[in-house]
GROMACS .gro file of C-alpha atoms in nm:
model
  217
    1UNK     CA    1  10.966  -4.068  -2.739
    2UNK     CA    2  10.625  -4.197  -2.885
    3UNK     CA    3  10.766  -4.556  -2.862
    4UNK     CA    4  10.836  -4.486  -2.497
    5UNK     CA    5  10.523  -4.362  -2.415
    6UNK     CA    6  10.340  -4.639  -2.585
    7UNK     CA    7  10.577  -4.862  -2.373
    8UNK     CA    8  10.497  -4.662  -2.049
    9UNK     CA    9  10.126  -4.684  -2.129
   10UNK     CA   10  10.150  -5.073  -2.190
   11UNK     CA   11  10.327  -5.085  -1.851
   12UNK     CA   12  10.056  -4.882  -1.691
   13UNK     CA   13   9.790  -5.118  -1.830
   14UNK     CA   14   9.979  -5.389  -1.730
   15UNK     CA   15  10.020  -5.266  -1.395
   16UNK     CA   16   9.660  -5.158  -1.381
   17UNK     CA   17   9.559  -5.544  -1.473
   18UNK     CA   18   9.793  -5.671  -1.214
   19UNK     CA   19   9.632  -5.447  -0.959
   20UNK     CA   20   9.283  -5.549  -1.044
   21UNK     CA   21   9.394  -5.913  -1.063
   22UNK     CA   22   9.551  -5.860  -0.694
   23UNK     CA   23   9.218  -5.662  -0.585
   24UNK     CA   24   9.010  -5.973  -0.720
   25UNK     CA   25   9.228  -6.211  -0.510
   26UNK     CA   26   9.174  -5.981  -0.208
   27UNK     CA   27   8.827  -5.971  -0.274
   28UNK     CA   28   8.812  -6.350  -0.281
   29UNK     CA   29   8.991  -6.324   0.037
   30UNK     CA   30   8.743  -6.068   0.148
   31UNK     CA   31   8.464  -6.298   0.028
   32UNK     CA   32   8.576  -6.559   0.240
   33UNK     CA   33   8.615  -6.323   0.535
   34UNK     CA   34   8.244  -6.271   0.527
   35UNK     CA   35   8.201  -6.624   0.494
   36UNK     CA   36   8.390  -6.660   0.810
   37UNK     CA   37   8.185  -6.394   0.969
   38UNK     CA   38   7.889  -6.582   0.847
   39UNK     CA   39   8.048  -6.887   1.029
   40UNK     CA   40   8.054  -6.645   1.327
   41UNK     CA   41   7.716  -6.571   1.242
   42UNK     CA   42   7.681  -6.923   1.221
   43UNK     CA   43   7.823  -6.948   1.549
   44UNK     CA   44   7.558  -6.718   1.673
   45UNK     CA   45   7.332  -6.915   1.490
   46UNK     CA   46   7.505  -7.229   1.637
   47UNK     CA   47   7.483  -7.062   1.974
   48UNK     CA   48   7.107  -7.012   1.861
   49UNK     CA   49   7.109  -7.366   1.744
   50UNK     CA   50   7.262  -7.450   2.075
   51UNK     CA   51   7.001  -7.283   2.242
   52UNK     CA   52   6.743  -7.433   2.031
   53UNK     CA   53   6.918  -7.766   2.122
   54UNK     CA   54   6.875  -7.625   2.488
   55UNK     CA   55   6.518  -7.548   2.425
   56UNK     CA   56   6.467  -7.873   2.252
   57UNK     CA   57   6.635  -8.061   2.563
   58UNK     CA   58   6.426  -7.820   2.789
   59UNK     CA   59   6.133  -7.899   2.573
   60UNK     CA   60   6.194  -8.289   2.620
   61UNK     CA   61   6.267  -8.206   2.994
   62UNK     CA   62   5.950  -8.049   3.015
   63UNK     CA   63   5.775  -8.291   2.814
   64UNK     CA   64   5.956  -8.570   3.006
   65UNK     CA   65   5.837  -8.368   3.370
   66UNK     CA   66   5.502  -8.307   3.202
   67UNK     CA   67   5.452  -8.664   3.137
   68UNK     CA   68   5.592  -8.773   3.479
   69UNK     CA   69   5.415  -8.522   3.635
   70UNK     CA   70   5.107  -8.607   3.449
   71UNK     CA   71   5.126  -8.976   3.519
   72UNK     CA   72   5.183  -8.864   3.900
   73UNK     CA   73   4.868  -8.692   3.906
   74UNK     CA   74   4.725  -8.950   3.694
   75UNK     CA   75   4.845  -9.200   3.954
   76UNK     CA   76   4.693  -9.020   4.255
   77UNK     CA   77   4.387  -8.854   4.046
   78UNK     CA   78   4.342  -9.191   3.877
   79UNK     CA   79   4.247  -9.351   4.219
   80UNK     CA   80   3.900  -9.378   4.240
   81UNK     CA   81   3.651  -9.471   4.524
   82UNK     CA   82   3.609  -9.828   4.637
   83UNK     CA   83   3.300  -9.943   4.475
   84UNK     CA   84   3.068 -10.210   4.616
   85UNK     CA   85   3.107 -10.449   4.342
   86UNK     CA   86   3.491 -10.419   4.398
   87UNK     CA   87   3.483 -10.525   4.756
   88UNK     CA   88   3.441 -10.835   4.940
   89UNK     CA   89   3.263 -10.750   5.270
   90UNK     CA   90   3.232 -10.980   5.553
   91UNK     CA   91   3.146 -10.926   5.937
   92UNK     CA   92   3.275 -11.104   6.244
   93UNK     CA   93   3.173 -11.091   6.622
   94UNK     CA   94   3.434 -10.942   6.821
   95UNK     CA   95   3.281 -10.904   7.140
   96UNK     CA   96   3.463 -10.912   7.474
   97UNK     CA   97   3.263 -11.109   7.726
   98UNK     CA   98   3.342 -10.863   8.016
   99UNK     CA   99   3.214 -10.546   7.843
  100UNK     CA  100   2.869 -10.415   7.847
  101UNK     CA  101   2.860 -10.371   7.470
  102UNK     CA  102   2.903 -10.601   7.173
  103UNK     CA  103   3.139 -10.552   6.887
  104UNK     CA  104   3.107 -10.643   6.541
  105UNK     CA  105   3.400 -10.594   6.287
  106UNK     CA  106   3.312 -10.538   5.932
  107UNK     CA  107   3.609 -10.605   5.691
  108UNK     CA  108   3.616 -10.436   5.328
  109UNK     CA  109   3.883 -10.627   5.111
  110UNK     CA  110   3.962 -10.475   4.772
  111UNK     CA  111   3.908 -10.735   4.507
  112UNK     CA  112   3.884 -10.474   4.210
  113UNK     CA  113   4.223 -10.577   4.054
  114UNK     CA  114   4.357 -10.211   4.095
  115UNK     CA  115   4.400  -9.943   4.380
  116UNK     CA  116   4.103  -9.773   4.503
  117UNK     CA  117   4.043  -9.511   4.796
  118UNK     CA  118   3.804  -9.533   5.104
  119UNK     CA  119   3.747  -9.288   5.361
  120UNK     CA  120   3.465  -9.172   5.610
  121UNK     CA  121   3.190  -9.404   5.711
  122UNK     CA  122   3.000  -9.678   5.589
  123UNK     CA  123   2.602  -9.688   5.612
  124UNK     CA  124   2.507  -9.949   5.836
  125UNK     CA  125   2.165 -10.071   5.921
  126UNK     CA  126   2.034 -10.332   6.131
  127UNK     CA  127   1.748 -10.517   5.994
  128UNK     CA  128   1.528 -10.633   6.320
  129UNK     CA  129   1.199 -10.755   6.413
  130UNK     CA  130   1.085 -10.408   6.450
  131UNK     CA  131   1.201 -10.280   6.135
  132UNK     CA  132   1.523 -10.126   6.002
  133UNK     CA  133   1.767  -9.965   6.287
  134UNK     CA  134   2.045  -9.729   6.145
  135UNK     CA  135   2.374  -9.683   6.323
  136UNK     CA  136   2.485  -9.375   6.458
  137UNK     CA  137   2.835  -9.243   6.363
  138UNK     CA  138   3.088  -9.236   6.635
  139UNK     CA  139   3.489  -9.164   6.666
  140UNK     CA  140   3.673  -8.939   6.413
  141UNK     CA  141   3.725  -8.996   6.054
  142UNK     CA  142   4.085  -9.097   5.997
  143UNK     CA  143   4.128  -8.960   5.646
  144UNK     CA  144   4.144  -9.150   5.319
  145UNK     CA  145   4.304  -9.502   5.265
  146UNK     CA  146   4.415  -9.644   4.944
  147UNK     CA  147   4.359 -10.006   4.921
  148UNK     CA  148   4.576 -10.209   4.683
  149UNK     CA  149   4.437 -10.501   4.527
  150UNK     CA  150   4.413 -10.744   4.794
  151UNK     CA  151   4.450 -10.513   5.087
  152UNK     CA  152   4.181 -10.481   5.358
  153UNK     CA  153   4.033 -10.239   5.594
  154UNK     CA  154   3.803 -10.271   5.914
  155UNK     CA  155   3.539 -10.062   6.097
  156UNK     CA  156   3.356 -10.130   6.396
  157UNK     CA  157   3.003 -10.165   6.506
  158UNK     CA  158   2.902 -10.151   6.869
  159UNK     CA  159   2.553 -10.219   7.021
  160UNK     CA  160   2.405 -10.269   7.354
  161UNK     CA  161   2.372 -10.628   7.468
  162UNK     CA  162   2.023 -10.756   7.580
  163UNK     CA  163   2.090 -10.839   7.954
  164UNK     CA  164   1.722 -10.758   8.043
  165UNK     CA  165   1.591 -11.116   8.051
  166UNK     CA  166   1.340 -11.040   7.800
  167UNK     CA  167   1.301 -11.143   7.422
  168UNK     CA  168   1.432 -10.818   7.313
  169UNK     CA  169   1.461 -10.710   6.964
  170UNK     CA  170   1.554 -10.969   6.722
  171UNK     CA  171   1.825 -10.886   6.451
  172UNK     CA  172   1.794 -11.060   6.134
  173UNK     CA  173   2.062 -10.919   5.915
  174UNK     CA  174   2.316 -10.640   5.862
  175UNK     CA  175   2.321 -10.393   5.559
  176UNK     CA  176   2.632 -10.236   5.473
  177UNK     CA  177   2.693  -9.934   5.230
  178UNK     CA  178   3.069  -9.852   5.166
  179UNK     CA  179   3.128  -9.510   5.181
  180UNK     CA  180   3.024  -9.252   4.884
  181UNK     CA  181   2.821  -9.558   4.754
  182UNK     CA  182   2.453  -9.627   4.702
  183UNK     CA  183   2.492  -9.989   4.641
  184UNK     CA  184   2.447 -10.211   4.953
  185UNK     CA  185   2.541 -10.544   5.077
  186UNK     CA  186   2.333 -10.770   5.303
  187UNK     CA  187   2.506 -10.986   5.543
  188UNK     CA  188   2.420 -11.247   5.814
  189UNK     CA  189   2.443 -11.081   6.149
  190UNK     CA  190   2.711 -11.255   6.347
  191UNK     CA  191   2.656 -11.092   6.679
  192UNK     CA  192   2.421 -11.134   6.972
  193UNK     CA  193   2.086 -11.244   6.861
  194UNK     CA  194   1.875 -10.952   7.010
  195UNK     CA  195   1.906 -10.593   7.132
  196UNK     CA  196   1.757 -10.465   7.451
  197UNK     CA  197   1.395 -10.294   7.418
  198UNK     CA  198   1.445  -9.948   7.515
  199UNK     CA  199   1.251  -9.602   7.503
  200UNK     CA  200   1.559  -9.458   7.315
  201UNK     CA  201   1.735  -9.354   7.635
  202UNK     CA  202   1.978  -9.657   7.608
  203UNK     CA  203   2.300  -9.700   7.446
  204UNK     CA  204   2.263  -9.676   7.059
  205UNK     CA  205   2.403  -9.894   6.792
  206UNK     CA  206   2.714  -9.697   6.652
  207UNK     CA  207   2.941  -9.725   6.359
  208UNK     CA  208   3.300  -9.605   6.371
  209UNK     CA  209   3.517  -9.467   6.076
  210UNK     CA  210   3.690  -9.657   5.832
  211UNK     CA  211   4.022  -9.794   5.976
  212UNK     CA  212   3.869  -9.749   6.312
  213UNK     CA  213   3.903 -10.117   6.403
  214UNK     CA  214   4.159 -10.396   6.337
  215UNK     CA  215   4.145 -10.754   6.272
  216UNK     CA  216   4.072 -10.900   6.600
  217UNK     CA  217   3.893 -10.607   6.729
   0.00000   0.00000   0.00000
């Protein structure tokens, strides 16, 4: 009986060890299960990483759009006013013989090497034998124009013709100041040599807006 008891005890111990080993193997499997859950979790992380990737791509998209937007706004915001030193300014007589007024067309050509913006009215003064005479604005401002390098824009000057038969007021030069500039350019006056002498009730010398005249009048 004692021998049987010992044998049973040995068998019990063996069974216990075998069960422990099996549990250990299950634990190992169990450990792999958490690991696969961890993979799922990693899948969440992977989804998170996917979001991160999306965020990353969104970030790239944002920075890309930010860059293009920036360059877009830079392009528009970067176009400065046309400066006097960047412009070639010339004037030509475009009077029509059967009209009672003379016309001079002034051309501004962008020679600055880049785009520039111009709008509004140029300052125009006639140098005369009686002193400077400022032209009055006439017409409606046509809004800003962007001139690319080499492009031109025109405006017109109208003035009364001296048909009185008298000597009139002699014009000795034309002073043009581009819009929003303080630096002027003095040109030869290409129109009629004199203005009629008036008491202020006659037609004034007027200047039109930028873009208000074309080449050839």
